[in-house]
Each structure stands twice: as C-alpha cells, then as structure tokens.
Short mmCIF file of C-alpha atoms (C1' of nucleotides) in Angstrom, two decimals:
data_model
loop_
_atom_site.label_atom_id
_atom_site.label_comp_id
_atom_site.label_asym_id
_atom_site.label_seq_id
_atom_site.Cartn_x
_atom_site.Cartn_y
_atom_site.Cartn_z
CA UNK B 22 52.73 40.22 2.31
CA UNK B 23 50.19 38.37 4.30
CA UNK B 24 50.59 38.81 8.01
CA UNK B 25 49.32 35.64 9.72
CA UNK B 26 48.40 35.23 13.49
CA UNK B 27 48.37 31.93 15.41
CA UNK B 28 46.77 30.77 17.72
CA UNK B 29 47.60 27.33 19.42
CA UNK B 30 48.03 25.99 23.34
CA UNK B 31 50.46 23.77 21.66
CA UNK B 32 54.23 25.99 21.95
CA UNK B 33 55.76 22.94 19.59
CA UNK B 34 53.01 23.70 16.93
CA UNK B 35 53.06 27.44 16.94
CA UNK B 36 56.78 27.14 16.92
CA UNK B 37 56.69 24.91 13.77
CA UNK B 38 53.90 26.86 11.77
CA UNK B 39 56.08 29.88 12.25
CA UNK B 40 59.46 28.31 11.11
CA UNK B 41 56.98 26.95 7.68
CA UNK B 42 55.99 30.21 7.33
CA UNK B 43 59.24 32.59 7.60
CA UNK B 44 60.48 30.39 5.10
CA UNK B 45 57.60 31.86 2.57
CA UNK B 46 58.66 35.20 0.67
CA UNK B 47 54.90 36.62 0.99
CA UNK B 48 53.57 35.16 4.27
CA UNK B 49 54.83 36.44 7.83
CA UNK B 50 53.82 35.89 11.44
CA UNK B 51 53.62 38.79 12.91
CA UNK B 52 51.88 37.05 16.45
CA UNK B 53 51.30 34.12 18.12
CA UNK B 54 48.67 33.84 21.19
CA UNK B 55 47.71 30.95 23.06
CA UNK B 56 44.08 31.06 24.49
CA UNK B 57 41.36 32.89 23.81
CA UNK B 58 41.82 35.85 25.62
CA UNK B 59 45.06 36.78 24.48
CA UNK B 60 43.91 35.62 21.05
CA UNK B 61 41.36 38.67 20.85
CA UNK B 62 43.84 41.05 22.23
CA UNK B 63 46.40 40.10 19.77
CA UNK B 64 43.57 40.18 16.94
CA UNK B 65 42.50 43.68 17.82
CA UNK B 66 46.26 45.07 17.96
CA UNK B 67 47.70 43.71 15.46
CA UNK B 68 45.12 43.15 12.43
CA UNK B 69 45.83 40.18 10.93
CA UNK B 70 45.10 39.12 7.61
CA UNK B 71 44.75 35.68 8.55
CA UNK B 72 44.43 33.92 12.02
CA UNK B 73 45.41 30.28 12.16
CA UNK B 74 43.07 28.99 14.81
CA UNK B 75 43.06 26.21 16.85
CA UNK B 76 39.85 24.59 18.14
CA UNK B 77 40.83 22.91 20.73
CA UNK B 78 42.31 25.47 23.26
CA UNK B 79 42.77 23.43 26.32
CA UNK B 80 40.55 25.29 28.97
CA UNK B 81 38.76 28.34 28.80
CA UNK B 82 36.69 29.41 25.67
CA UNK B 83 36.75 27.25 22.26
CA UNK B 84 38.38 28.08 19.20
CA UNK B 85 34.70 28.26 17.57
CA UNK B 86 33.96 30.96 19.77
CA UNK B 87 36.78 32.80 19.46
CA UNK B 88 36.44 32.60 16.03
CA UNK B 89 33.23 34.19 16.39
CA UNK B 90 34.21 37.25 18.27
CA UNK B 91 37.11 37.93 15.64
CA UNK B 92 34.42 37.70 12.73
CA UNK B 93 32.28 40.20 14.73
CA UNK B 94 35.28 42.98 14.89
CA UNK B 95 35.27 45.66 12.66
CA UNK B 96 37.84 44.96 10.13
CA UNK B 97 37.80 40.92 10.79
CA UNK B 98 40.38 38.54 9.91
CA UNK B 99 39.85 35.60 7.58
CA UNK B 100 40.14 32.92 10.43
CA UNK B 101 41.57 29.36 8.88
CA UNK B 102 41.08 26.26 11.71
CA UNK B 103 44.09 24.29 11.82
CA UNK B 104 43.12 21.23 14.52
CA UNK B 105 44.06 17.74 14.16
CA UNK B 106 40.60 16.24 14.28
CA UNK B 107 37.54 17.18 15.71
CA UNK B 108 33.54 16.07 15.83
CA UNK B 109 31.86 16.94 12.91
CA UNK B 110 29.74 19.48 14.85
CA UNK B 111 33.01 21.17 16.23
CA UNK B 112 33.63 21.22 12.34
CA UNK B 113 30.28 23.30 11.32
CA UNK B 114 29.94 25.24 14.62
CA UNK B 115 33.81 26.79 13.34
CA UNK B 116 32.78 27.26 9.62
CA UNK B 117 29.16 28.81 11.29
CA UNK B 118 31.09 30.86 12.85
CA UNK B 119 32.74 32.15 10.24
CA UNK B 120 35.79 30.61 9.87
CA UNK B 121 37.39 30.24 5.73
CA UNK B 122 38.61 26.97 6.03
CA UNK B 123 39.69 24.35 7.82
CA UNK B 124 42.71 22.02 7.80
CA UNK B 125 44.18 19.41 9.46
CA UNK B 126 47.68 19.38 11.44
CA UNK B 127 48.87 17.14 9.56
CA UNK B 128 48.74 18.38 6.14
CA UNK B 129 51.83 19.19 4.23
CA UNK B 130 53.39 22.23 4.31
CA UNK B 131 52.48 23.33 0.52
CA UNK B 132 48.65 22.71 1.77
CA UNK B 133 49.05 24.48 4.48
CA UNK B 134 50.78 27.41 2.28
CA UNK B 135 48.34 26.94 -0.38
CA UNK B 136 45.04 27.82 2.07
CA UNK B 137 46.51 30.54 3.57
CA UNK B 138 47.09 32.12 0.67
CA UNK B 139 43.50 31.08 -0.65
CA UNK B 140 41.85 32.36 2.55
CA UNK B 141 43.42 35.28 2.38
CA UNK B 142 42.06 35.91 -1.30
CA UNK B 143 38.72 35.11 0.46
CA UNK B 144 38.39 31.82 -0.60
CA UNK B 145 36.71 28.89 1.50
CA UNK B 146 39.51 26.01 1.98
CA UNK B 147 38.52 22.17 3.40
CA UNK B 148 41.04 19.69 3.68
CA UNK B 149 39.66 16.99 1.43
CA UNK B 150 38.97 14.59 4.37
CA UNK B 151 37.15 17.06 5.99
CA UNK B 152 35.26 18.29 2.88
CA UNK B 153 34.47 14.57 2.39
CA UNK B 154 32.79 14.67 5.75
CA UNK B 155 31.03 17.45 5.13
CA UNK B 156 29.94 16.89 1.26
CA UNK B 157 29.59 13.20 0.66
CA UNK B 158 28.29 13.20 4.50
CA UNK B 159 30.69 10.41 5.24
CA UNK B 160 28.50 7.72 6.70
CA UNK B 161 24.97 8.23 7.17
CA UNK B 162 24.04 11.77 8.64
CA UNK B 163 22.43 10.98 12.17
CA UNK B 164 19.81 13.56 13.14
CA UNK B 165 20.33 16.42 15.92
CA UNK B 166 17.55 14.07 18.73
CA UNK B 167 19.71 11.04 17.38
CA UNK B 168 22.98 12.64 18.70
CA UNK B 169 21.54 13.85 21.77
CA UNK B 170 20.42 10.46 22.70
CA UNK B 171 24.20 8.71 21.82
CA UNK B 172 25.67 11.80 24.37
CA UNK B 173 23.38 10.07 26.92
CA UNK B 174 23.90 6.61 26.28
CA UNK B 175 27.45 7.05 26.41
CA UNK B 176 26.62 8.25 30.01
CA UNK B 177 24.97 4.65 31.28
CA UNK B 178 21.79 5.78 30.74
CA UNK B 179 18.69 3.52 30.25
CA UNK B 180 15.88 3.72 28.06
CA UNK B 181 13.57 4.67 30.90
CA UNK B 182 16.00 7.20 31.91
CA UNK B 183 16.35 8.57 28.81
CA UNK B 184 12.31 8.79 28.37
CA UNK B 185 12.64 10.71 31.25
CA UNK B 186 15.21 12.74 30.63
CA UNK B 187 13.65 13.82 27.41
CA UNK B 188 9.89 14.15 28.27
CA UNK B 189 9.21 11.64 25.47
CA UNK B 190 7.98 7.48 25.53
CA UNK B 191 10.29 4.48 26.26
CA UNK B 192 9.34 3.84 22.79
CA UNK B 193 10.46 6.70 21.49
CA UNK B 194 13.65 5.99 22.65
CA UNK B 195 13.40 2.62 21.18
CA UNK B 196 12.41 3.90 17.89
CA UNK B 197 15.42 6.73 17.93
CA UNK B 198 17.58 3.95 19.25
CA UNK B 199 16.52 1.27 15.88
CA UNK B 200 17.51 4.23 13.85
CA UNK B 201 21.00 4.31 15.49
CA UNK B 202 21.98 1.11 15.43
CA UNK B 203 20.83 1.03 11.60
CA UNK B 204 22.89 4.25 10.41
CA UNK B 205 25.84 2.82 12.39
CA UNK B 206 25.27 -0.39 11.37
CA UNK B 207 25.64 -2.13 15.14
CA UNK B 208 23.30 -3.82 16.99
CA UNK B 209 23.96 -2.94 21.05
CA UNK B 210 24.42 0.31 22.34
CA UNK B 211 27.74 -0.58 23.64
CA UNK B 212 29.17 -0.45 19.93
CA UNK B 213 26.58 2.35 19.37
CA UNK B 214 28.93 4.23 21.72
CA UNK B 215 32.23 3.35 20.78
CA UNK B 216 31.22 4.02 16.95
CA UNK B 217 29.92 7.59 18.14
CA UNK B 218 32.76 8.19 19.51
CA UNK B 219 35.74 6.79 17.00
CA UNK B 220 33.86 8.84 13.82
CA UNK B 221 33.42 12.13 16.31
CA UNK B 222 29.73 11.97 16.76
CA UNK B 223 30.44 12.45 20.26
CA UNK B 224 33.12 13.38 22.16
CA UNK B 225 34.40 10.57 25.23
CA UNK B 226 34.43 13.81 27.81
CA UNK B 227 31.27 13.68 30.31
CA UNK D 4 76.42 18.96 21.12
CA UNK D 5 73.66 16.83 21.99
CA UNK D 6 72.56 15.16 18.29
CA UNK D 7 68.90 14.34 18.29
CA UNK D 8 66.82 12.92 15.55
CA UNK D 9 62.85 13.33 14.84
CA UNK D 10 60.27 11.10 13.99
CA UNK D 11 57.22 11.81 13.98
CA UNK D 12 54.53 11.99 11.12
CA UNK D 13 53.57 15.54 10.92
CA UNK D 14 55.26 18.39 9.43
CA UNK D 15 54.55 21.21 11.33
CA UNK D 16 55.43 19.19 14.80
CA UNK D 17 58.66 18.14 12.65
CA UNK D 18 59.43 22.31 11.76
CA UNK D 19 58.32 23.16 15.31
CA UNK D 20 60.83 21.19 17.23
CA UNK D 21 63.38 21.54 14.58
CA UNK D 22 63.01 25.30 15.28
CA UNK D 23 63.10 25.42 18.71
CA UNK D 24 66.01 23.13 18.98
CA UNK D 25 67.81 25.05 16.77
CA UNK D 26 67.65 28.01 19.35
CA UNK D 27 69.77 26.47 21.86
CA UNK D 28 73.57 25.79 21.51
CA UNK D 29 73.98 22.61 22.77
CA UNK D 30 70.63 20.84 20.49
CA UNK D 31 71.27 20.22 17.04
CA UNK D 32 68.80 18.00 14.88
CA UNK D 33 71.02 15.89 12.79
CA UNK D 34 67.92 14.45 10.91
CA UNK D 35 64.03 14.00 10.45
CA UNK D 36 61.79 11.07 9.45
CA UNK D 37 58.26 10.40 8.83
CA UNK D 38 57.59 6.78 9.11
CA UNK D 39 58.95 3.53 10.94
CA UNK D 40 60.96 2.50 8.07
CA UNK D 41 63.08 6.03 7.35
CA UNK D 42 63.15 6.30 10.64
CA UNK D 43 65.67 2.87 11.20
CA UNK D 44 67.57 4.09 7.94
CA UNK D 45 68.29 7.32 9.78
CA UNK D 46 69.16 6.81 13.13
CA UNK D 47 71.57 3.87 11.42
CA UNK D 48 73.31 5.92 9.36
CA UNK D 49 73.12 8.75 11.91
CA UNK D 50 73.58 8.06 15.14
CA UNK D 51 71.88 10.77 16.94
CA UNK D 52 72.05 10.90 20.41
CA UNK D 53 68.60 11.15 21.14
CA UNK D 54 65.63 10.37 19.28
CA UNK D 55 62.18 12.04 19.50
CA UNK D 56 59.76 9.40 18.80
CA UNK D 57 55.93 9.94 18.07
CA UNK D 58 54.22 7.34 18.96
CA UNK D 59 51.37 7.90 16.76
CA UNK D 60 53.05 7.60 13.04
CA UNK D 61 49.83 7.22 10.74
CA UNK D 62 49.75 3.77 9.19
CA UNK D 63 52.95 1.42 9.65
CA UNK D 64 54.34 0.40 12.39
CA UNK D 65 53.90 1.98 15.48
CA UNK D 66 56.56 4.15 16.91
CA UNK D 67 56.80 1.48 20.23
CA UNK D 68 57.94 -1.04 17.39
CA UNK D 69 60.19 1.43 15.70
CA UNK D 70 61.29 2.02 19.68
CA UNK D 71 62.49 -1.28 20.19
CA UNK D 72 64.20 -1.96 16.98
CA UNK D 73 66.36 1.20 17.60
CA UNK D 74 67.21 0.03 21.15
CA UNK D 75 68.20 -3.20 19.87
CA UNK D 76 71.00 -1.96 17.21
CA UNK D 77 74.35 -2.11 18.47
CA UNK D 78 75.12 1.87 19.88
CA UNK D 79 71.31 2.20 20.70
CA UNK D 80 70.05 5.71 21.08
CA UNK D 81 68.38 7.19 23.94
CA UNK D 82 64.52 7.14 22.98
CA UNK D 83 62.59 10.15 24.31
CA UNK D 84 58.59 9.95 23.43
CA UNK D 85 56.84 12.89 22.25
CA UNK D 86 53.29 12.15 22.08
CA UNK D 87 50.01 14.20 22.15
CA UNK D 88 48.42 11.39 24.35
CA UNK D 89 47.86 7.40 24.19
CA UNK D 90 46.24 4.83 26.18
CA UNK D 91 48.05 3.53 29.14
CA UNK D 92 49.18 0.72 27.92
CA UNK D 93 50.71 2.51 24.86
CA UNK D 94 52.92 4.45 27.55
CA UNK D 95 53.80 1.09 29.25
CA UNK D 96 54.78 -0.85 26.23
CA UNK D 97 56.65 1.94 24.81
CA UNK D 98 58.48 2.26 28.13
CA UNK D 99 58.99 -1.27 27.74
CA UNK D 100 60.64 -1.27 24.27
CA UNK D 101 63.38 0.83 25.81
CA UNK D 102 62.45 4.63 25.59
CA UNK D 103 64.17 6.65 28.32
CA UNK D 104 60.67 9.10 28.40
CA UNK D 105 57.48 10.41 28.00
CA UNK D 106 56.59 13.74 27.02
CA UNK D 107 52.99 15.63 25.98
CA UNK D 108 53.21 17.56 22.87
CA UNK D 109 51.88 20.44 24.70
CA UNK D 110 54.56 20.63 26.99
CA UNK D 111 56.53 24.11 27.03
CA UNK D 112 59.78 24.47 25.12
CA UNK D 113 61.96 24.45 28.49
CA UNK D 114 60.38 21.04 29.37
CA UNK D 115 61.32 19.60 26.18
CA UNK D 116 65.27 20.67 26.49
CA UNK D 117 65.25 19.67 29.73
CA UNK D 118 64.22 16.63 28.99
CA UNK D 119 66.29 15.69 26.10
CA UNK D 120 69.23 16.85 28.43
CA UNK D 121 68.08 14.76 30.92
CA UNK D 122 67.63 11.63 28.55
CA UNK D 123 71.32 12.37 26.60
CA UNK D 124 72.84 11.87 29.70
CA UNK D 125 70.64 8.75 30.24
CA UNK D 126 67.87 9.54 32.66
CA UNK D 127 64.56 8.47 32.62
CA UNK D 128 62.19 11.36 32.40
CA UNK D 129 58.43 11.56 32.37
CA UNK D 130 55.83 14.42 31.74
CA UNK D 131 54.12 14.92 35.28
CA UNK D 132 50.91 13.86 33.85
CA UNK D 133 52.30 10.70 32.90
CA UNK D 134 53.99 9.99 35.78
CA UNK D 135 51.16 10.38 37.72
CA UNK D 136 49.06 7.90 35.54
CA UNK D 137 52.17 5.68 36.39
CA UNK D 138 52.69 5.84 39.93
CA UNK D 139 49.44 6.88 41.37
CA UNK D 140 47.92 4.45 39.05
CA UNK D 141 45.63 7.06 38.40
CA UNK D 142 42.13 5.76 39.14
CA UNK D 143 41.82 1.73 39.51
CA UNK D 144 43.77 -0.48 37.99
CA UNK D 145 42.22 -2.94 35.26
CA UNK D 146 43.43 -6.67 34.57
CA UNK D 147 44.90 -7.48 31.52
CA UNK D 148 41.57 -9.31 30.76
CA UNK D 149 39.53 -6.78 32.42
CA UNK D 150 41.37 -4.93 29.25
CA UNK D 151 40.62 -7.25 26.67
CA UNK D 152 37.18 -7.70 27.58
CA UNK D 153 36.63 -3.95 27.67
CA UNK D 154 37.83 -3.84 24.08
CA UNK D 155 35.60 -6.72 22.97
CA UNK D 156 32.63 -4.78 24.34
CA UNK D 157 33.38 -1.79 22.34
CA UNK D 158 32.75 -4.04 19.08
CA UNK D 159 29.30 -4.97 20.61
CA UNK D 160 29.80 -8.65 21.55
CA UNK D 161 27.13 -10.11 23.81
CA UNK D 162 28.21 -12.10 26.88
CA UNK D 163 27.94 -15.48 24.75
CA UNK D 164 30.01 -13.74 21.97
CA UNK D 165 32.69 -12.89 24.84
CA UNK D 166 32.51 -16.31 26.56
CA UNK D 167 33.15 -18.26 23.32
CA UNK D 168 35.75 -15.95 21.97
CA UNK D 169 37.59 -16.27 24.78
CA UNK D 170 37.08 -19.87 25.82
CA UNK D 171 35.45 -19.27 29.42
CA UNK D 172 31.80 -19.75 30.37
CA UNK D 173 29.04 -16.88 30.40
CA UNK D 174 29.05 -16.67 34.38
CA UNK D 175 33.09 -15.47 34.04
CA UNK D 176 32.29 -13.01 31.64
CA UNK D 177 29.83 -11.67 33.88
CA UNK D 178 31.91 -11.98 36.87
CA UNK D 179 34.49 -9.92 34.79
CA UNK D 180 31.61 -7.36 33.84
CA UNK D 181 30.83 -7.01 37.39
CA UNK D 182 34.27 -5.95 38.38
CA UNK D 183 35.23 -3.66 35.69
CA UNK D 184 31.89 -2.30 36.77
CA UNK D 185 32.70 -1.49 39.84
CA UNK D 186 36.39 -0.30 38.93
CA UNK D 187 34.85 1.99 36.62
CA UNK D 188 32.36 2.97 38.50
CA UNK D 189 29.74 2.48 35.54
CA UNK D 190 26.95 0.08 35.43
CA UNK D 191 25.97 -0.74 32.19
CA UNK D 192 28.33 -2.06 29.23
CA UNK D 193 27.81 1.62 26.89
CA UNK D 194 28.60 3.49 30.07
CA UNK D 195 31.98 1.56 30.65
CA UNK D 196 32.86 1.56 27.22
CA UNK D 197 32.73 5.07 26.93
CA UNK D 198 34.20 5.46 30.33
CA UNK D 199 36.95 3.12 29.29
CA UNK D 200 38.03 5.29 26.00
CA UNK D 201 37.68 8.82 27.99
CA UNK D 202 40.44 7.53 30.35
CA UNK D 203 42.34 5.99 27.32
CA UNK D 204 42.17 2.30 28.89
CA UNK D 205 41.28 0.95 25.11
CA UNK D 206 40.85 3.07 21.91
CA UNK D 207 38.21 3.41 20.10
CA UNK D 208 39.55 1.97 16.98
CA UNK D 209 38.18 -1.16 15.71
"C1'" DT C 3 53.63 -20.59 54.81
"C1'" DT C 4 49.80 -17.94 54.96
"C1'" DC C 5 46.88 -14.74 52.70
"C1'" DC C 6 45.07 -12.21 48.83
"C1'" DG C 7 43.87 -11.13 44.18
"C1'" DA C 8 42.81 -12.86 39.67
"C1'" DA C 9 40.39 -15.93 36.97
"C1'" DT C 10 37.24 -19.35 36.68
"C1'" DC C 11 32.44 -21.29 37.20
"C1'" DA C 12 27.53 -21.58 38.92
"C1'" DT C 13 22.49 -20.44 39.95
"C1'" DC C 14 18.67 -17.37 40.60
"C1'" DC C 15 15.84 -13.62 39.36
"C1'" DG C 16 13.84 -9.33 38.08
"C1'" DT C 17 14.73 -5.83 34.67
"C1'" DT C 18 16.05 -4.17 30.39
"C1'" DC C 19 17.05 -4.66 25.54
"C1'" DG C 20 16.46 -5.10 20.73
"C1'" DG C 21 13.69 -6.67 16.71
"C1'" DC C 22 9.43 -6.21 14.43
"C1'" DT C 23 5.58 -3.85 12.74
"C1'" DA C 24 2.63 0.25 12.42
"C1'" DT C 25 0.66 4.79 12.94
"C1'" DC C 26 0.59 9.90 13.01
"C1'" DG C 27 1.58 14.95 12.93
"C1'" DA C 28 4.94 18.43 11.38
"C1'" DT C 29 8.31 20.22 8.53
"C1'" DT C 30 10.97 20.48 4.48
"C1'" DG C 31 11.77 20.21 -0.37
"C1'" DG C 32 11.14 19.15 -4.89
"C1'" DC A 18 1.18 20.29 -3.52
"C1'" DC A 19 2.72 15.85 -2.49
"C1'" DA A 20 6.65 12.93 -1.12
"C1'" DA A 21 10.13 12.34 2.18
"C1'" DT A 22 12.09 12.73 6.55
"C1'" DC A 23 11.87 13.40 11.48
"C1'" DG A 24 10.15 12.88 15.82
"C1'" DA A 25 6.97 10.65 18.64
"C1'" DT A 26 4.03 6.66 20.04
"C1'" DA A 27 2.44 1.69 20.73
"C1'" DG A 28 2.50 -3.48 21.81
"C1'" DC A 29 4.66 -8.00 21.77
"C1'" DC A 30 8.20 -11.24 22.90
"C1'" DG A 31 12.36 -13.80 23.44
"C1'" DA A 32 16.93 -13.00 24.57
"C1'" DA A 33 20.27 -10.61 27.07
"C1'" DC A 34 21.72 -8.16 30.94
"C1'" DG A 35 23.01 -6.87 35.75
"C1'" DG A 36 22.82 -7.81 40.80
"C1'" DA A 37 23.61 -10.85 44.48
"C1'" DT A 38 25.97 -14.64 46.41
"C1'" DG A 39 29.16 -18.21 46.81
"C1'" DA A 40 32.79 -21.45 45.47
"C1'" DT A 41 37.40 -23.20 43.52
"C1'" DT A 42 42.10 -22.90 41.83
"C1'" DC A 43 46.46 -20.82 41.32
"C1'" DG A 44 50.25 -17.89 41.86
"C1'" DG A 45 52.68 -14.24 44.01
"C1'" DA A 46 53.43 -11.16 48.02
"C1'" DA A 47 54.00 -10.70 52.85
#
DNA sequence: TTCCGAATCATCCGTTCGGCTATCGATTGG
DNA sequence: CCAATCGATAGCCGAACGGATGATTCGGAA
C-alpha cells in the first residue's frame, strides 16, 4: 500500500485526487494539508510515502521550498509536483529541490496513477510536455542575465534604467536586448514581454 | 434533489466536485463532460438542474459559447461558472451568455453548495473576488478600444502598425496610448502590456 | 438640453529604441 | 587545448516613441 499525502490550497482538487485515489486497491491518502506549514507537520507525523505537492500555495512559502524541507527530513518522502503550469524555473527550482516528478493537473487519472506508483519505486516522472520543456529546451534557452533583464522590462523600465540598475553599459543592455528579441523571435520589447510571459519566462506578478 | 451536471476539462476537478457533492443529500451529479460538444449532448439528454461550467475547456469552444447554447435550449439550465480565473471580459461575456454565477476554483466546499443552492433556486451568485472586480470596477476602467489596442501591443505592433490596422491616424493611436497610460498607471508600451495581463485585462495568448 | 466621456485628429519636440557591426575577457566543454 | 557561449562594451543612425497641448464630433447621462 502506498500512503500518499496532498498538499493543495485548492479544497476541489484535494477532494478529487483523493476520490481517484481511494478508488486504487494499493494507493491510499492517509492526509491532506493545505499550506506549507501544515504540510511539514503532516509530513513529519504521518510519513508518507509520497507527497503530492502543489507549487503554487497561494501565500506563504512555495511548494519548491516546502519540498525542500521534506527532502531534508530524516526518512523523506518522494515528493511528486502536481501544478497546472508553472515557469520553467519554478519547474527546475522543484526538481532541484528534490522533488521525483512532476505532472500536470490535468493529466488523466491512469497518469496520474501511473507516477505515483513510479515515484514511489524511486523513479523520476515528467509529464511529457514538461519533459519536452526541459529536454528538447522548447524554444531557445534564454540565459539567467537575459531573464533578469525581461523581469525588468516587464516593469517599464528603460535601457538607461536598466544600465543602471545593473552596473553595466546602455549597450550592454542593447546587446542582451538583440539577443532577446532574436531567441523570441520579436522585434519590440512590448512583444518581448508578452512572449516572456505566455511561455513562463516570467511571471506577470511585480 | 438538486441535479447538477459538470463540465469542465480536467479529471481530478471533475472527481473532486463529484466527491464532494456526493457528500451532501440534496446534490447529486447526474453527469460529467469534458468538452463543448459532450457537454450539449448531456445536459440535452439530461436535464440537470444546474450546470458547473469551466470556462477554460482546452481547445474547442469555449465554455461562454457552450454557456449560451445551453441557455438557449428550450428548459435551459441554471449555469453556475467554476473557473480558476479569466480576464474580465471572460467574466462579463460569460455573464452575458446567461450563467447565473461565478465561482474561483479555490473556493471552500461550503461556498460551492451554497452556491449551487443559491443558483437552483435561480439566484445570481458571485465569488466575492469577482464581484468586487464587477462592482468596484476594480482599478480603472478600460474602453473597449483601449482593450483592443492593449492586445495589439502585446503582438508588438508599432503605432503605424496600430493606426493602419485599425483605420485611424497615428496621433489617435497615441492619444489612446496616452490614456491607457495613465489608467494603468505605466508609461511605456512593455510596462502596460505586462500590467495589462497581471490584472487579466487581455491574455497573453497570441 | 446641457455636459461629459470616448474617439478622432493634429503638431511639436526631445528622448529612446532597435538594427548593424565589432571587439574582448571568462568560462565551459568537447 | 581550442571552439563556443556568455556577458560586457562601443558607435552610428534613422525610426519610433512619449509628453504636452488643443480641437472636433458624437452619443448618452444628468
């Protein structure tokens, strides 16, 4: 029997994993938690086999970071993410933090069956979208300073500002800027922006 | 017995609610669908009470279309939303094509039964949070074309661009500019485009 | 009917962008 | 150990942008 821990802000979705679950001879819930605190608590009581884990917690800490605290216990869980889409950073920060796998919400059940019971053997599960991201590198890979800048052209700023703001040349920022627009193939760093933010490179929150 | 039907494109939010109806006597779910087109066949045959509608339902049509066609059948159903969040107008034009409510996935279970009470017996009920957006007109309200132009800058159009797609001169574009500007208190195009998808004006779909 | 907001258009002007082309050190990886 | 990539830097230039100001038309609300 695999005993399975959830943790979701969503009530609906932790209701609905549970009802998939019970319906599986060899998995069982045996808790459900809903931020991080309670998440930990429920981790250390109860030690779980697996913990389904959501990233997105509403406030409070991250499901990355929760994720690392459970694989720092003593007898740690396998932690699978179960989110419904996330940046592709929130996507490596979870798996460098030690987390088996990572699915999306709205996989079918049998997936969802199928990597538990693979994480639980200790196997490493990625929803094929999201391993697509992460092998093939969907899209051209833009680099760490390249991010950085989009997060801070989303905010208004200009290239001066930016200079500034990152003790570098105006035509630095140009040049980092050229590469942008290249790897997401636009042209003004209005599209720059909303590109970054449709494929996840940033998130829309200031 | 209130009957209520789900559609909505995930499996786990269809199990979840499906569950938690299920623990209260006077909920039954008569039936579940997927996509827009199931979703007519059921409620036709059916004739639920109450329908929980995601707005969201992958590719197809869009579950404000799938709204109004149901409304438009001869014993209509009461349409009760159950979304994890749209834009604005999303909420309007679903609101518009007939549904009875608007309700955030993440609402808790009581919520949800009160508000499919509430909408069985043919009130109109909305999640606080989208109420408020509603009524409060949370933050300033855009024009239509304020709208449209703000989605046109997302794809990276230049002034000229804007002008001739839209058959005005340069100096209205720019007089539009300059008031979304100062509604969204932004002051460069990037800034109000991301501005614009963080508070769900446009999406940042192409 | 009066008044206001939305949409349209216009001109001026200084600032900023984006494209182009090149160089250079550091780090990483075959 | 040498190629590739990344980050940083530079100058030039035309086009685009954003601010400021003002005007007209039209329709709906007061």
């Amino acid at each position: 029997m695999i005993r399975v821990a959830l943790v979701d802000d969503h009530p609906v979705v932790r209701a609905g994993v549970r009802a998939l679950l019970e319906g599986q001879e060899d998995l069982t819930v045996v808790g459900e938690a809903s931020d991080a605190h309670s998440a930990e608590q429920l981790v250390a009581a109860l030690h779980p086999d697996v913990v389904l884990m959501d990233l997105n917690l509403g406030a409070g800490a991250g499901g990355a970071e929760v994720t690392a605290r459970l694989r720092a216990l003593a007898e740690p869980p396998y932690v699978l993410v179960l989110t419904t889409y996330d940046t592709e950073a929130d996507i490596l920060s979870a798996i460098d933090a030690g987390a088996s796998g990572y699915l999306l919400k709205d996989a079918p059940p049998e997936d969802l069956f199928r990597a538990i019971r693979g994480t639980a053997r200790g196997e490493t599960v990625l929803a094929p979208a999201v391993a697509a991201r992460l092998v093939r590198r969907s899209g051209p890979t833009l680099t760490e300073r390249e991010v950085e800048i989009l997060g801070l052209l989303a905010t208004g700023k200009s290239n001066r500002d930016l200079a500034k703001k990152l003790y570098v040349s105006e035509a630095t920022i140009k040049s980092h800027l050229a590469h942008i627009y290249t790897k997401l193939e636009v042209d003004t760093r209005a599209a720059a922006v909303a590109r970054a933010i449709e494929q996840r490179i940033i998130r829309p929150v200031s």
